[in-house]
Coordinates of C-alpha atoms in Angstrom, one line a residue:
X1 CA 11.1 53.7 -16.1
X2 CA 9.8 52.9 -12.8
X3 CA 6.7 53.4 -10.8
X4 CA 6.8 54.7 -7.2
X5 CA 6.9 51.9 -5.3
X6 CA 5.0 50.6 -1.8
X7 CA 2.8 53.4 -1.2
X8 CA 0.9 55.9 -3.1
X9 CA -1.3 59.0 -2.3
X10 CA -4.3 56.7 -3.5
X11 CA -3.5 53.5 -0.8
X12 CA -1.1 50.4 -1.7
X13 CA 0.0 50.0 -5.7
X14 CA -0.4 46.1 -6.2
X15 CA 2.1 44.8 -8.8
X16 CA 2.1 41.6 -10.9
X17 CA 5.3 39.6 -12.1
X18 CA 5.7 37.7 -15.2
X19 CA 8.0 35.1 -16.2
X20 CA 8.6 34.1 -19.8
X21 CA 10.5 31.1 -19.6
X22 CA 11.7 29.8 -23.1
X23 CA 14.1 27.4 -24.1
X24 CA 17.4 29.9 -24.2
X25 CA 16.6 33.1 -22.3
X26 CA 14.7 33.6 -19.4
X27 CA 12.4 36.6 -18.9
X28 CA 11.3 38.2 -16.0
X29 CA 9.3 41.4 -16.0
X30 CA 7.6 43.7 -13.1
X31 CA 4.1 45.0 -14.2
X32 CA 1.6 47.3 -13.1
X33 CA -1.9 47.7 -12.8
X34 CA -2.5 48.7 -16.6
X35 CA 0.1 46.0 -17.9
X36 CA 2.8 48.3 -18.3
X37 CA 6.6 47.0 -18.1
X38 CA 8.0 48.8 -14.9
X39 CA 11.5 46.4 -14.8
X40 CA 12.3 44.1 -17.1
X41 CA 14.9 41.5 -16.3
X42 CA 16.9 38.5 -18.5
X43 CA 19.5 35.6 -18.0
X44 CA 20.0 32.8 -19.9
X45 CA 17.9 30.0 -18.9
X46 CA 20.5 27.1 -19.2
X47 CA 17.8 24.3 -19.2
X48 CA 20.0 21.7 -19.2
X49 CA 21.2 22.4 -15.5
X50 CA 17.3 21.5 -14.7
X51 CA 14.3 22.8 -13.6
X52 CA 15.6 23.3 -9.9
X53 CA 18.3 26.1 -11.6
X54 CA 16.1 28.0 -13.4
X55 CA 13.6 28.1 -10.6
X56 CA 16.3 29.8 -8.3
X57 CA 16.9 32.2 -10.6
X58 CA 13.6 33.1 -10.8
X59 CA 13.3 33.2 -7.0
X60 CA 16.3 35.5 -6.5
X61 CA 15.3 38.1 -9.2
X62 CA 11.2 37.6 -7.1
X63 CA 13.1 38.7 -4.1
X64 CA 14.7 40.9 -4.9
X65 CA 11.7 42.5 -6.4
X66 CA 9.6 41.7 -3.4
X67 CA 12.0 44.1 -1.6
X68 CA 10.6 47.1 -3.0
X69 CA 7.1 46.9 -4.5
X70 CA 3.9 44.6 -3.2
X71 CA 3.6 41.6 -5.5
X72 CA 0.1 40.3 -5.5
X73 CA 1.0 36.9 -7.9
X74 CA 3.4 35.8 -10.5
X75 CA 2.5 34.4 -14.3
X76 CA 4.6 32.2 -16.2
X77 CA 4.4 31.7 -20.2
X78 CA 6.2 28.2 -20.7
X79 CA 6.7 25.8 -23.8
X80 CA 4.0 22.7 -23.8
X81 CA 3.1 20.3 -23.5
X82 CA 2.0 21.3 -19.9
X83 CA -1.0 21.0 -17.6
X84 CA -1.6 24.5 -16.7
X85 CA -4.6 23.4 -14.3
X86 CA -2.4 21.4 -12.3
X87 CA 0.5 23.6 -13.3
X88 CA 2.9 21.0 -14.5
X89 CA 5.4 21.1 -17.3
X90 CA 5.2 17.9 -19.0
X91 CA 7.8 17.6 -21.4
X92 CA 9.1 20.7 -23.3
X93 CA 11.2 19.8 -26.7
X94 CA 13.0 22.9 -26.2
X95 CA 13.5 22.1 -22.1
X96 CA 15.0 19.1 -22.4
X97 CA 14.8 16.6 -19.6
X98 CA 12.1 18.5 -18.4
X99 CA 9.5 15.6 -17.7
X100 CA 6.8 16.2 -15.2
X101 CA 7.7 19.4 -13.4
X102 CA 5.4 20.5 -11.1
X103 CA 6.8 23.9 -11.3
X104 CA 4.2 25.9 -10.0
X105 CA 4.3 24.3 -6.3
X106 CA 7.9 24.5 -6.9
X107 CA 7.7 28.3 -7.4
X108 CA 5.4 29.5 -4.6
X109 CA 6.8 26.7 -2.0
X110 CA 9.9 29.5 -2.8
X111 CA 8.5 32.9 -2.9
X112 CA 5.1 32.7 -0.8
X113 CA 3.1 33.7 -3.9
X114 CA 0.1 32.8 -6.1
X115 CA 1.6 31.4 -9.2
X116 CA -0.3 31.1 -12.6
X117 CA 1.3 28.9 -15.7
X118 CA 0.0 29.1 -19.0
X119 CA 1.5 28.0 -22.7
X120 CA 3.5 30.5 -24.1
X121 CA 1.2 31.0 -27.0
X122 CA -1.6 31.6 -24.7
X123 CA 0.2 34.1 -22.7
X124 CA 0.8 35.8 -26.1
X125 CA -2.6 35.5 -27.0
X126 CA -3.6 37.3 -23.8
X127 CA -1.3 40.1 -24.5
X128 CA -2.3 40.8 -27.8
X129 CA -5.9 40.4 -26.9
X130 CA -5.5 42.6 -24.1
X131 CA -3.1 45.1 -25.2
X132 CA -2.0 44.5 -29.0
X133 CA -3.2 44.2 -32.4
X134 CA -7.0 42.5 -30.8
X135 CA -7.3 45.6 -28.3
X136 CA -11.1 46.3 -28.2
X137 CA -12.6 43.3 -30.2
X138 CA -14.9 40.9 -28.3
X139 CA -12.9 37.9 -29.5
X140 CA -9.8 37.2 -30.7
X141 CA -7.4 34.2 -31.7
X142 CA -3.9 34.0 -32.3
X143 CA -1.5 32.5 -34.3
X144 CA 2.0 32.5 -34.0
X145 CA 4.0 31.1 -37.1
X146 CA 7.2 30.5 -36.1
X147 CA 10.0 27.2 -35.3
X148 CA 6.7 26.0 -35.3
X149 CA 2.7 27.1 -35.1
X150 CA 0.5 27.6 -32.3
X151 CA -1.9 29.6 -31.0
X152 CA -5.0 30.7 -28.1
X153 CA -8.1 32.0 -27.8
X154 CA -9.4 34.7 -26.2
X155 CA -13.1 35.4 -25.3
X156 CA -15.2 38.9 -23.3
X157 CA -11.2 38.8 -22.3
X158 CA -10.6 35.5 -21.1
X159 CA -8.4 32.8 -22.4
X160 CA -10.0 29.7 -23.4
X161 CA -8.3 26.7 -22.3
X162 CA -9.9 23.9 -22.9
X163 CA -11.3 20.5 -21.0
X164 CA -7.5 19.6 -20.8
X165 CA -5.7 23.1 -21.4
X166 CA -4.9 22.0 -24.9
X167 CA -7.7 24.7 -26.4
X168 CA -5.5 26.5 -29.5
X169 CA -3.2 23.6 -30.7
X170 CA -3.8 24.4 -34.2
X171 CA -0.2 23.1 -35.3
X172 CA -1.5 19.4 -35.1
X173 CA -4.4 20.5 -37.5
X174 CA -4.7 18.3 -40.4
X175 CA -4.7 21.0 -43.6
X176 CA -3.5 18.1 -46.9
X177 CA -5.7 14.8 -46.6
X178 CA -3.3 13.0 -48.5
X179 CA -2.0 9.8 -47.1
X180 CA 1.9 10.6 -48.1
X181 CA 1.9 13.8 -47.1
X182 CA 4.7 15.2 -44.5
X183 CA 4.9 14.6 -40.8
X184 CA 7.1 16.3 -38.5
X185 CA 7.8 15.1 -35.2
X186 CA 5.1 14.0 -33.2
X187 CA 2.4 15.3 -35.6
X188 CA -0.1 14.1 -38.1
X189 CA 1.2 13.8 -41.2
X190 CA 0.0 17.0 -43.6
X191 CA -0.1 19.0 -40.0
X192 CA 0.1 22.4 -40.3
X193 CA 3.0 22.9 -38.4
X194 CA 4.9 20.4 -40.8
X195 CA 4.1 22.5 -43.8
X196 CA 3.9 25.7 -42.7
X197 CA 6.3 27.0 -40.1
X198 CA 9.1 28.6 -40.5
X199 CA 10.9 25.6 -39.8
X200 CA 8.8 24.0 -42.9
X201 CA 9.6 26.2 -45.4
X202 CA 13.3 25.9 -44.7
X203 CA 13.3 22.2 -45.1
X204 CA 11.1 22.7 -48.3
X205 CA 13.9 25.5 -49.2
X206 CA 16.4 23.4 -48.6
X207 CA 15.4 19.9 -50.2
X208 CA 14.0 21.9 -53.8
X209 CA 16.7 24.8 -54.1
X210 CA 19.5 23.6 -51.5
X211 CA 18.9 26.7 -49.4
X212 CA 20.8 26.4 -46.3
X213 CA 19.9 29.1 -44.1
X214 CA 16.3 28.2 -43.5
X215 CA 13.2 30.1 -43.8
X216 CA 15.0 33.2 -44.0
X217 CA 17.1 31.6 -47.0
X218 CA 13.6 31.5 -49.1
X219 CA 12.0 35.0 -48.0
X220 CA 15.4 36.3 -49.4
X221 CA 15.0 34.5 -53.1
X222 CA 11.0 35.5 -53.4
X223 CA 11.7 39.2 -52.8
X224 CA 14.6 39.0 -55.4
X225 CA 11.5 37.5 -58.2
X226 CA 13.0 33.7 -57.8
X227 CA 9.7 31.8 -59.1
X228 CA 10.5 28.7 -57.2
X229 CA 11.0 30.4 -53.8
X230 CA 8.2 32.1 -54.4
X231 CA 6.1 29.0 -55.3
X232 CA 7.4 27.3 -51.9
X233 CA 5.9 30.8 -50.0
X234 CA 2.7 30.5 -52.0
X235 CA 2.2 26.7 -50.6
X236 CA 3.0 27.4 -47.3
X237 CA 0.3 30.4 -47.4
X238 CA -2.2 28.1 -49.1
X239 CA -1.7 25.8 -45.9
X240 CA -2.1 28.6 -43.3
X241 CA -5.4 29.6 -45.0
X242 CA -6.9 26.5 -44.8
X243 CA -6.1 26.4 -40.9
X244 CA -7.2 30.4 -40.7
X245 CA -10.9 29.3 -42.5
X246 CA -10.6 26.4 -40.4
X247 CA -10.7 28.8 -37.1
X248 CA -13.4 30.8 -38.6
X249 CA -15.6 28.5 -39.3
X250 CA -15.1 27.1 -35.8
X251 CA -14.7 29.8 -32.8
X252 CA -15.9 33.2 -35.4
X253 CA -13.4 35.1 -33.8
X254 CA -13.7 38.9 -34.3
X255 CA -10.3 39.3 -35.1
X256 CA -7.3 37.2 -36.3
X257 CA -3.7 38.3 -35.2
X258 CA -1.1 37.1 -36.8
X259 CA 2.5 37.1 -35.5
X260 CA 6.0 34.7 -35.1
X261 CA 9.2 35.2 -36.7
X262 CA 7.7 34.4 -40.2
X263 CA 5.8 37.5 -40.0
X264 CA 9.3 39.3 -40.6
X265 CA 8.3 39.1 -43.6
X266 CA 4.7 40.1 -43.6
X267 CA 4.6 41.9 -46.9
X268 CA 5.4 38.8 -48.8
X269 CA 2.8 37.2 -46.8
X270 CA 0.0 39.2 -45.2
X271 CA -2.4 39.9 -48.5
X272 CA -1.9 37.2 -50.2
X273 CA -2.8 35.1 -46.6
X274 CA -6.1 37.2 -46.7
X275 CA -7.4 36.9 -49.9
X276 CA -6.7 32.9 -49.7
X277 CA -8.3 32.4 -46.7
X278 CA -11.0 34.8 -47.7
X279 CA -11.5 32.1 -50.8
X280 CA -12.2 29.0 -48.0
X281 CA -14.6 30.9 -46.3
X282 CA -18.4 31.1 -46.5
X283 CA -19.3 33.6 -48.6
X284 CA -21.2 35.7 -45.6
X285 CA -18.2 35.5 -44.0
X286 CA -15.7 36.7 -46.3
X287 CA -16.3 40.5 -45.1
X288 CA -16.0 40.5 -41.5
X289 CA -13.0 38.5 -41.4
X290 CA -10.1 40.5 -40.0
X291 CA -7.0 39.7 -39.9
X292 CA -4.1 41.6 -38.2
X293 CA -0.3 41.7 -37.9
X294 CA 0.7 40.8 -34.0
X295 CA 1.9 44.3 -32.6
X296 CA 3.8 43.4 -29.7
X297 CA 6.3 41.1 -31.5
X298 CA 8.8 39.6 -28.9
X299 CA 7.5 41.2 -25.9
X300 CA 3.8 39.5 -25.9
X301 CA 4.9 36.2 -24.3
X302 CA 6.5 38.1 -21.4
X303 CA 3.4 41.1 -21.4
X304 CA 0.6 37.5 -21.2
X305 CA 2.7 36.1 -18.6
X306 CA 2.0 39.4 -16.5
X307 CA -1.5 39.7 -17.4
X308 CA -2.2 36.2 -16.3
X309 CA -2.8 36.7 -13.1
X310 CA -5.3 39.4 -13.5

């Protein structure tokens, strides 16, 4: 699919890139005024060659590009930590050696564009706000549940970032008080992250019933009626309530969305989620909460990246 490009009956089409930029692949897409995918490209991103690599990729795909439609500015969805006023990547643990990268000034000192970063789970959260399961509610957060948890906040259609960006880091919530609970890498102990992300309930999966293909290992087991599986699923969703009542009670959000590779397996989770987190709530509150499966699964990083420069 592809638009007419340069010139239109209607005066100049303006066209915005985004640039999801994870730890294995890097994604680049072309958008248009409504947000819609004209050209979508995708290379691996090879971190480990450095930040100066994966920025000349990006700048030969941006040139390319530039050849044949009028770019107005580019948006880039990247892994945190990262100062997205100052648009530096601070240290990644999925971009490794990363430390300090002022990639946006590297970026635009290339191409000659405005350039717009933004954590990848805010980008997301701008997509699905914008165009996915939140289209048409006045606020919305969202929660992705995946290697790990994040999420962002979007208000009258603006991301909320925070004094220092960090608005949305819900993975470092504390949801079990006690004083032996778990801590994952550089979290609180009894974080949410630590208990329930994906990469939670594998290691619960793997320490109680030796599962050794993660997450996916103990999603398999519940469905087949294995009561310990299950009761590992059932923890993990008691956890994500608690942090879910925990965003209510603090922003009221219209609408919840919901979305990560754990949501694979959303009818395990996705009711029972509801009615716990329904049970933490105020009373009043218990019948406007909302909650919704994310609709533009893989695609929403790379969709928020395009929208950010809006």
């Amino acid at each position: 699919m592809r638009d007419c490009p340069r010139h239109t009956q209607g005066g100049t089409k303006m066209y915005t890139i985004g640039i999801d930029l994870g730890g294995t692949n890097l994604r680049i897409g072309l958008f248009n005024e409504q947000g819609e995918i004209i050209e979508e490209h995708s290379r691996p991103t090879e971190a480990e060659k450095g930040p100066e690599y994966a920025v000349n990729n990006m700048t030969e795909v941006i040139d390319k590009l530039k050849t044949q439609y009028e770019i107005k500015a580019v948006g880039i969805g990247s892994p945190g930590p990262l100062n997205a006023f100052e648009g530096v990547i601070i240290e990644p643990p999925n971009l490794p050696g990363w430390v300090n990268i002022p990639l946006v000034n590297m970026l635009e000192e290339k191409i000659g564009l405005p350039v717009k970063l933004e954590n990848d789970a805010n980008a997301a959260a701008l997509a699905e706000a914008t165009l996915g399961a939140g289209k048409g509610a006045s606020s919305v957060f969202f929660v992705t549940v995946s290697t790990g948890v994040g999420g962002g906040y979007v208000n009258n259609g603006q991301l909320v970032s925070g004094a220092q960006g960090n608005c949305g880091e819900i993975g470092n919530m504390i949801v079990n008080p006690d004083p032996n609970a778990y801590q994952g890498p550089g979290l609180n102990k009894g974080a949410l992250e630590g208990l329930a992300s994906g990469t939670a309930i594998g290691r619960i999966g793997q320490e109680r019933l030796g599962i050794t293909n993660g997450a996916q290992g103990v999603f398999q087991l519940a469905e087949q009626g294995d009561k310990a599986a299950q009761e590992i699923l059932d923890e993990a969703i008691n956890y994500l309530a608690i942090g879910l009542a925990n965003i209510v009670h603090t922003v009221n959000p219209e609408v919840i969305v919901i979305g990560g590779g754990v949501m694979k397996s959303k009818d395990l989770i996705l009711e029972p989620l509801i009615e716990k987190t329904k049970q933490y709530l105020y009373p009043s509150l218990r019948e406007s909460f909302i909650l919704k499966p994310a609709l533009l699964d893989q695609k929403a990083g790379l969709i928020g990246a395009g929208l950010l420069p809006k």
